[in-house]
mmCIF file of C-alpha atoms in Angstrom:
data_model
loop_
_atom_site.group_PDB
_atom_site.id
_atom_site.type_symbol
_atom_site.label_atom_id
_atom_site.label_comp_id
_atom_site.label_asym_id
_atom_site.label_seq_id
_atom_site.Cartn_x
_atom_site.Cartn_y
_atom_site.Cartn_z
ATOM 1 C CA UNK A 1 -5.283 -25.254 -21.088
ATOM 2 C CA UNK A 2 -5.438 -23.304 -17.725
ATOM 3 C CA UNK A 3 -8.255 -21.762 -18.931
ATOM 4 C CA UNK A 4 -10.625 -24.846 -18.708
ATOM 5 C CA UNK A 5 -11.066 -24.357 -15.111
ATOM 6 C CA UNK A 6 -12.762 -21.589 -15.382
ATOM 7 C CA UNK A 7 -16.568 -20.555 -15.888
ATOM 8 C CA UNK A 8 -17.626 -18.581 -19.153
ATOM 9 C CA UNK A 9 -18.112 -15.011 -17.573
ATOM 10 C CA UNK A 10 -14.310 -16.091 -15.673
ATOM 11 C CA UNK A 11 -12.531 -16.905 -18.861
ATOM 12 C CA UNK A 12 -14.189 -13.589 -21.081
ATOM 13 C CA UNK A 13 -12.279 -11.545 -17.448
ATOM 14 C CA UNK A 14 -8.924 -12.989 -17.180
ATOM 15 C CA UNK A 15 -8.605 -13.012 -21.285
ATOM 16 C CA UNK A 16 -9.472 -8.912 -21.329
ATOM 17 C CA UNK A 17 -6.440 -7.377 -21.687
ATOM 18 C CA UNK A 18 -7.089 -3.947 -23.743
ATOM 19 C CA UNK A 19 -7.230 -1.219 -20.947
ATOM 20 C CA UNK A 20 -8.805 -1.311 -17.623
ATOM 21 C CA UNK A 21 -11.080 -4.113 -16.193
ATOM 22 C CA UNK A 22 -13.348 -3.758 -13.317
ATOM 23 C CA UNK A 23 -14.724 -7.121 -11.608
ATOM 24 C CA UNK A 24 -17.603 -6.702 -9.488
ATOM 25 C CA UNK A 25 -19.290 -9.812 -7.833
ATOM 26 C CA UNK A 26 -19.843 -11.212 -4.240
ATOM 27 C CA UNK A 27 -18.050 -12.815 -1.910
ATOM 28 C CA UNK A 28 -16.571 -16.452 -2.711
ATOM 29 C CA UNK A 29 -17.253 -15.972 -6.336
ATOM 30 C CA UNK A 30 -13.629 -15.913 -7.508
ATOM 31 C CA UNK A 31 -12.078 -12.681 -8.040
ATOM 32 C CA UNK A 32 -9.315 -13.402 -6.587
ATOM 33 C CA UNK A 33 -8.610 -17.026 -8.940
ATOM 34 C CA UNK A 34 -9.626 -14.693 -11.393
ATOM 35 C CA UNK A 35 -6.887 -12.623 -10.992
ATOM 36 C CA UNK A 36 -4.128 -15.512 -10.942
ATOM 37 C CA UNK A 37 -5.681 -17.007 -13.783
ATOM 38 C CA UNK A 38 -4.961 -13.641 -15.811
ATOM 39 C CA UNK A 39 -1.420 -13.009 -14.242
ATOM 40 C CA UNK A 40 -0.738 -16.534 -15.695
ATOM 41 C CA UNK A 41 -3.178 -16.245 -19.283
ATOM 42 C CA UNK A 42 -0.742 -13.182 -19.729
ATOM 43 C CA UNK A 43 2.863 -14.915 -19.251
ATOM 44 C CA UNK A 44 1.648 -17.708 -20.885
ATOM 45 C CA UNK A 45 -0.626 -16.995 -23.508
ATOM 46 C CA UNK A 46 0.213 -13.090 -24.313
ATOM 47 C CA UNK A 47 3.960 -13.582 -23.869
ATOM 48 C CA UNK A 48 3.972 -10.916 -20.841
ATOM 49 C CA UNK A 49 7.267 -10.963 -19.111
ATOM 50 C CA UNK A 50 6.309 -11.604 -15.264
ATOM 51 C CA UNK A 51 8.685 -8.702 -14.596
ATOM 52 C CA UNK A 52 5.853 -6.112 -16.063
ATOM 53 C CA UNK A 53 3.208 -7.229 -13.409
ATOM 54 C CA UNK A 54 2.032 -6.198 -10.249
ATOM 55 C CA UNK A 55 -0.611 -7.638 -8.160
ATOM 56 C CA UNK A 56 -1.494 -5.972 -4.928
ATOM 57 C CA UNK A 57 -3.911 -8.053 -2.197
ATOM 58 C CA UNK A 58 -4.664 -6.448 1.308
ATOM 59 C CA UNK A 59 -3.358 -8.894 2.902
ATOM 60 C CA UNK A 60 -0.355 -10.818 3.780
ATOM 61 C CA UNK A 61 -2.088 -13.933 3.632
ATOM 62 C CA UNK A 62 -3.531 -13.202 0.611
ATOM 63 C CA UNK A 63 -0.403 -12.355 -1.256
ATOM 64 C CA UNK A 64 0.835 -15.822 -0.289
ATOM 65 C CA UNK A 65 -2.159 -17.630 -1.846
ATOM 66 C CA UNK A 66 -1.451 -15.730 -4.350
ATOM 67 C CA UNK A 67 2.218 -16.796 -5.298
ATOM 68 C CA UNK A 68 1.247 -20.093 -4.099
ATOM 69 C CA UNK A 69 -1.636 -20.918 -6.514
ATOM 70 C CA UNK A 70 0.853 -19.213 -9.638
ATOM 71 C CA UNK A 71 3.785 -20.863 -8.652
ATOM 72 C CA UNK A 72 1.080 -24.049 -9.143
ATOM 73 C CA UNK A 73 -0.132 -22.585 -12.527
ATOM 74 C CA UNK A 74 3.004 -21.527 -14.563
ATOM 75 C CA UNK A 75 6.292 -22.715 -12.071
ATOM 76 C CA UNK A 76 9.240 -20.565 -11.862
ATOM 77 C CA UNK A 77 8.286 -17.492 -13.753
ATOM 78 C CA UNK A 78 5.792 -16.752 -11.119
ATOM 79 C CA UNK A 79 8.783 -15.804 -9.040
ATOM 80 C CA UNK A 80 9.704 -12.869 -10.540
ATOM 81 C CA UNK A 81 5.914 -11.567 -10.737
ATOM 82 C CA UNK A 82 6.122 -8.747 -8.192
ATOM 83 C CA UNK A 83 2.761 -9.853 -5.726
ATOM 84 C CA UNK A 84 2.280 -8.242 -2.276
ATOM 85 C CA UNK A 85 0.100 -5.774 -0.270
ATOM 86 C CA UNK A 86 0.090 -1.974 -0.417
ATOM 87 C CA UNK A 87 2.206 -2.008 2.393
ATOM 88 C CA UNK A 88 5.233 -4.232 1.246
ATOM 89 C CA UNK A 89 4.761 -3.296 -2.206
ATOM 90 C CA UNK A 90 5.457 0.717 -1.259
ATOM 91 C CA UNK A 91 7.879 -0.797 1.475
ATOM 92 C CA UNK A 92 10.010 -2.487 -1.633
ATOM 93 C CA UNK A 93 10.126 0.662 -3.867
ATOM 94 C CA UNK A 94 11.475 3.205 -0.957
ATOM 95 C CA UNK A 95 13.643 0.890 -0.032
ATOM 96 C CA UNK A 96 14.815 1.992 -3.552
ATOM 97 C CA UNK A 97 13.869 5.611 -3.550
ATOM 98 C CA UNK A 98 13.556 7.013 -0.689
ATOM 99 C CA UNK A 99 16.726 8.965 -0.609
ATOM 100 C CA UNK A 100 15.018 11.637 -2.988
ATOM 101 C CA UNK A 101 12.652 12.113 0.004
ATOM 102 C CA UNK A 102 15.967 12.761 2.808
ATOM 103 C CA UNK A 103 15.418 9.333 4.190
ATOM 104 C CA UNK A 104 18.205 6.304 4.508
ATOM 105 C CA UNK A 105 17.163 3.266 2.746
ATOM 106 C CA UNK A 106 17.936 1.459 6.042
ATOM 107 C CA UNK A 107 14.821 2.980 7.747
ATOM 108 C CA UNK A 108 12.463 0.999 10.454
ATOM 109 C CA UNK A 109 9.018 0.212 10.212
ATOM 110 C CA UNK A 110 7.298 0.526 13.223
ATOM 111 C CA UNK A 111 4.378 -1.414 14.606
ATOM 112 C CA UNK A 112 1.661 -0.905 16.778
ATOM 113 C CA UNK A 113 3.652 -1.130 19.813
ATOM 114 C CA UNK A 114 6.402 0.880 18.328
ATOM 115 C CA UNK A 115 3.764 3.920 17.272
ATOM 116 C CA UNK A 116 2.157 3.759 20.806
ATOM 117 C CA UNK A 117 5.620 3.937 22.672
ATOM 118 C CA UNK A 118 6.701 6.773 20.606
ATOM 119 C CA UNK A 119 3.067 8.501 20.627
ATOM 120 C CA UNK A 120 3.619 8.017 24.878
ATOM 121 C CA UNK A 121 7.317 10.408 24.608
ATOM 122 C CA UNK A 122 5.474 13.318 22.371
ATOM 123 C CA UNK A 123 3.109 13.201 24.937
ATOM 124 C CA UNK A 124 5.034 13.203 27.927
ATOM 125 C CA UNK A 125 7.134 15.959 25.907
ATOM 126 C CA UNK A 126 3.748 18.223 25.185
ATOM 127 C CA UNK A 127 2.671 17.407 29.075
ATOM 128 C CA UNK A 128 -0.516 15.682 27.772
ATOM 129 C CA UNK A 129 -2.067 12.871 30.614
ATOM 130 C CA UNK A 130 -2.727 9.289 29.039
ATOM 131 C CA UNK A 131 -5.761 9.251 31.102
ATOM 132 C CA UNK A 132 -7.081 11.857 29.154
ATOM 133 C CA UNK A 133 -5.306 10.949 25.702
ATOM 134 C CA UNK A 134 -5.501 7.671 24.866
ATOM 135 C CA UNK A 135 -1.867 7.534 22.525
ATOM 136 C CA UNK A 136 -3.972 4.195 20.629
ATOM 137 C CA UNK A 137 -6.637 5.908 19.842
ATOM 138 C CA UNK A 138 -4.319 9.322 18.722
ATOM 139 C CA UNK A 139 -2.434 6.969 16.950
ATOM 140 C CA UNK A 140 -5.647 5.997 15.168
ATOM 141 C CA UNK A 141 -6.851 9.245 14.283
ATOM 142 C CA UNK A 142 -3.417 10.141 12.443
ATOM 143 C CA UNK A 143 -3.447 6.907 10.880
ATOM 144 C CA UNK A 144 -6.935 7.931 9.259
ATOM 145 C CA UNK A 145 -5.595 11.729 8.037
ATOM 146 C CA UNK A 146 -2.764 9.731 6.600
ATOM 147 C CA UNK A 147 -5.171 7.799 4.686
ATOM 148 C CA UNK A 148 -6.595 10.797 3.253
ATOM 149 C CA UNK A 149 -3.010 11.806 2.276
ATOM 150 C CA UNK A 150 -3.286 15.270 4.547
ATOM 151 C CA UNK A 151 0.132 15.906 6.041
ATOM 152 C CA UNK A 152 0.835 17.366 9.793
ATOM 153 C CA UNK A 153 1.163 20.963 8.358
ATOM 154 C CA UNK A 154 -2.018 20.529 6.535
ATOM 155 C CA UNK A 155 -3.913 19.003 9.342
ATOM 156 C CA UNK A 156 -3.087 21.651 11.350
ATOM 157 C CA UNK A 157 -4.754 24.158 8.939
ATOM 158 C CA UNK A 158 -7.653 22.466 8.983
ATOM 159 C CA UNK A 159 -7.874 21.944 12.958
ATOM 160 C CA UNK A 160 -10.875 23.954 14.440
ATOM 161 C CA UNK A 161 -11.948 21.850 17.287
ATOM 162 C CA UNK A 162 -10.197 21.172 20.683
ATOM 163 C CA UNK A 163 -9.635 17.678 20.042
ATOM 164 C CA UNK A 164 -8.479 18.524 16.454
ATOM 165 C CA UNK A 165 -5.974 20.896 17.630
ATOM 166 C CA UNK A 166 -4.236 18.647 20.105
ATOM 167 C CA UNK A 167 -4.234 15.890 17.684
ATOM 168 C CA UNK A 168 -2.497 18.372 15.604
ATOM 169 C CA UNK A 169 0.149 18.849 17.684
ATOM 170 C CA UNK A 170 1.131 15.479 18.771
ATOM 171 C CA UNK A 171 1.106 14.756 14.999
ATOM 172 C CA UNK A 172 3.903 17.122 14.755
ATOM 173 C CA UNK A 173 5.631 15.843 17.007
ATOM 174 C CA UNK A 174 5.163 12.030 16.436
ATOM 175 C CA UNK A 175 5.967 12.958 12.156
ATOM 176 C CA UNK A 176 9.438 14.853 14.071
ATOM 177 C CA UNK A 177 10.198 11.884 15.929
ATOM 178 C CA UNK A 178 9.567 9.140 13.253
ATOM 179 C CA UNK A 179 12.003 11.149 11.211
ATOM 180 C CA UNK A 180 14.749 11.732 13.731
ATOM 181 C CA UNK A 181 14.198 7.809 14.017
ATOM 182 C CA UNK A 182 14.666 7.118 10.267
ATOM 183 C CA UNK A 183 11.527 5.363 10.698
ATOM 184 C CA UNK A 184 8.386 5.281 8.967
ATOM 185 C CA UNK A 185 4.414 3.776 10.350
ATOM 186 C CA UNK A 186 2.468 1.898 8.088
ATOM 187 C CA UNK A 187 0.714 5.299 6.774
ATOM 188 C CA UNK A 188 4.198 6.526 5.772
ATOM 189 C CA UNK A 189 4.649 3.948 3.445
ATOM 190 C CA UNK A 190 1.589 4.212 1.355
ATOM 191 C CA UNK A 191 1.932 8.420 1.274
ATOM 192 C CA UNK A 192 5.818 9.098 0.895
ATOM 193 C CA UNK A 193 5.298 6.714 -2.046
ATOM 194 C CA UNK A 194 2.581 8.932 -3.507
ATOM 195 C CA UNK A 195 4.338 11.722 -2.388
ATOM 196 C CA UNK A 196 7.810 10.295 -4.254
ATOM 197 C CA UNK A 197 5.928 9.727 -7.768
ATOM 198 C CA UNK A 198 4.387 13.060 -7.058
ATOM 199 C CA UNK A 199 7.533 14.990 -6.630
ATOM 200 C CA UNK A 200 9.505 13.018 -8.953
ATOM 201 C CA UNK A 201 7.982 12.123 -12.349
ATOM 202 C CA UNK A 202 11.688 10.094 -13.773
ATOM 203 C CA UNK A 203 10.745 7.514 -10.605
ATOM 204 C CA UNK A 204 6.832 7.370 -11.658
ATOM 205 C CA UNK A 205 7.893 6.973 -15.321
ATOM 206 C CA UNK A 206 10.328 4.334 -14.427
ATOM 207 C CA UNK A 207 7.345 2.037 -12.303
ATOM 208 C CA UNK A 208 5.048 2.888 -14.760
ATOM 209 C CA UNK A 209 7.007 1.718 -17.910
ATOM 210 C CA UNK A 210 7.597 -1.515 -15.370
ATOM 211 C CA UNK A 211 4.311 -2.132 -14.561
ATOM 212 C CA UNK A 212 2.440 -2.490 -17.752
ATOM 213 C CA UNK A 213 -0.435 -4.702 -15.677
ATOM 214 C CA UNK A 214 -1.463 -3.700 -12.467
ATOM 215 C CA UNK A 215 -4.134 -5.670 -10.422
ATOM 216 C CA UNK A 216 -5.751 -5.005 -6.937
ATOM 217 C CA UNK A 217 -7.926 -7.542 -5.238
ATOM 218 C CA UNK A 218 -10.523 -6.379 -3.235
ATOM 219 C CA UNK A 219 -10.692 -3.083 -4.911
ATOM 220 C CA UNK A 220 -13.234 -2.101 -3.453
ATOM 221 C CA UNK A 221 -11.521 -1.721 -0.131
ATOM 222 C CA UNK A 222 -9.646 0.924 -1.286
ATOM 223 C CA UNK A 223 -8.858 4.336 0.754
ATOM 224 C CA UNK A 224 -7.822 7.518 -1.203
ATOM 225 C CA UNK A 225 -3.970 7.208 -0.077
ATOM 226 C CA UNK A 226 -4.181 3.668 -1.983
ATOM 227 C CA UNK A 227 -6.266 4.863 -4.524
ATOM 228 C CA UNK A 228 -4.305 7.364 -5.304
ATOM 229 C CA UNK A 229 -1.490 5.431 -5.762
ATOM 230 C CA UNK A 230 -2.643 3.124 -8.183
#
């Protein structure tokens, strides 16, 4: 049995399946095998289609290890498990949705270069000297109210100091352009997903009757957009 790899403490994790579990141990100590061991206890052993799980890792990297080391465990059914970071994993469902939110389903994601070239037009637009504003490190700054799930209007609100108030505006204006684009930034994809299932309870209800078992590595890492969202 799969199980036998596993140490005591290991097996008592991946065979808990009666509400939530929270793993908490250092680094190198298996969470992450955990976690495959349980995605595969459950098709197995509980009789779990694959198509009611989600795992979510942080990385890209990860996520392949992932599929890799199930694939290994149980074969084909670990195809249709859906595994993959926040990212793709909120990148996959608007490609679904999105049209509630006034977006095409054929919308770009841009990059780090893409963000900075468009960050370097709002600028230009707003007559606002690179020198002075590095578009990086405005890019940055959005990328972190994002994270807190705090929209351009909001953040504008909120604005008090000089800095804050010109971050505010190119905000605006990067948001205006992203959308003119059809285009969404790696921030996008984590809060018009929380901002779909928020506005939208059919499409929550639909994921959520999908997704019987959820599981995040590296938990821990967290933010409150992806917190949220779980």
């Amino acid at each position: 049995m799969i199980l036998n790899q596993l140490n005591q403490s290991q097996r008592e994790a991946v065979m808990y399946t009666d509400g939530p579990l929270l793993i908490l141990s250092g680094a190198g100590s298996g969470k992450t095998r955990v976690i495959t061991y349980r995605i595969a206890y459950l098709i197995k052993a509980r009789k779990v289609s694959p198509f009611n799980i989600l795992a979510v890792t942080f990385t890209n990297k990860a996520a392949g290890e992932m599929k890799e080391r199930l694939e290994k465990l149980i074969g084909l059914p670990a195809r249709t498990v859906w595994v993959g970071t926040f990212h793709s994993t909120c990148a996959r469902i608007l490609r679904r949705e999105i049209e509630r939110l006034g977006y095409s389903p054929s919308f770009t994601i841009y990059d780090e270069t893409d963000q900075a070239g468009l960050m370097r037009e709002v600028m230009r637009e707003l007559n606002l000297s690179e020198r002075r504003y590095n578009p990086r490190s405005i890019i940055g700054a959005i990328s972190r109210v994002k994270n807190e799930l705090i929209d351009h209007d909001q953040y504008a609100v909120s604005a008090t100091e000089y800095f804050e108030t010109i971050v505010a505006k190119l905000y605006k204006g990067y948001q205006s352009k992203l959308r003119q684009n059809n285009a969404l930034d790696f921030g996008d994809l984590i809060m018009l997903c929380v901002k779909l299932f928020d506005e939208h309870p059919d499409v929550l209800e639909r994921y959520q009757n999908r997704f019987r078992y959820i599981m995040v590595d590296e938990y821990q890492d967290t933010n409150f957009a992806q917190y949220r969202l779980v």
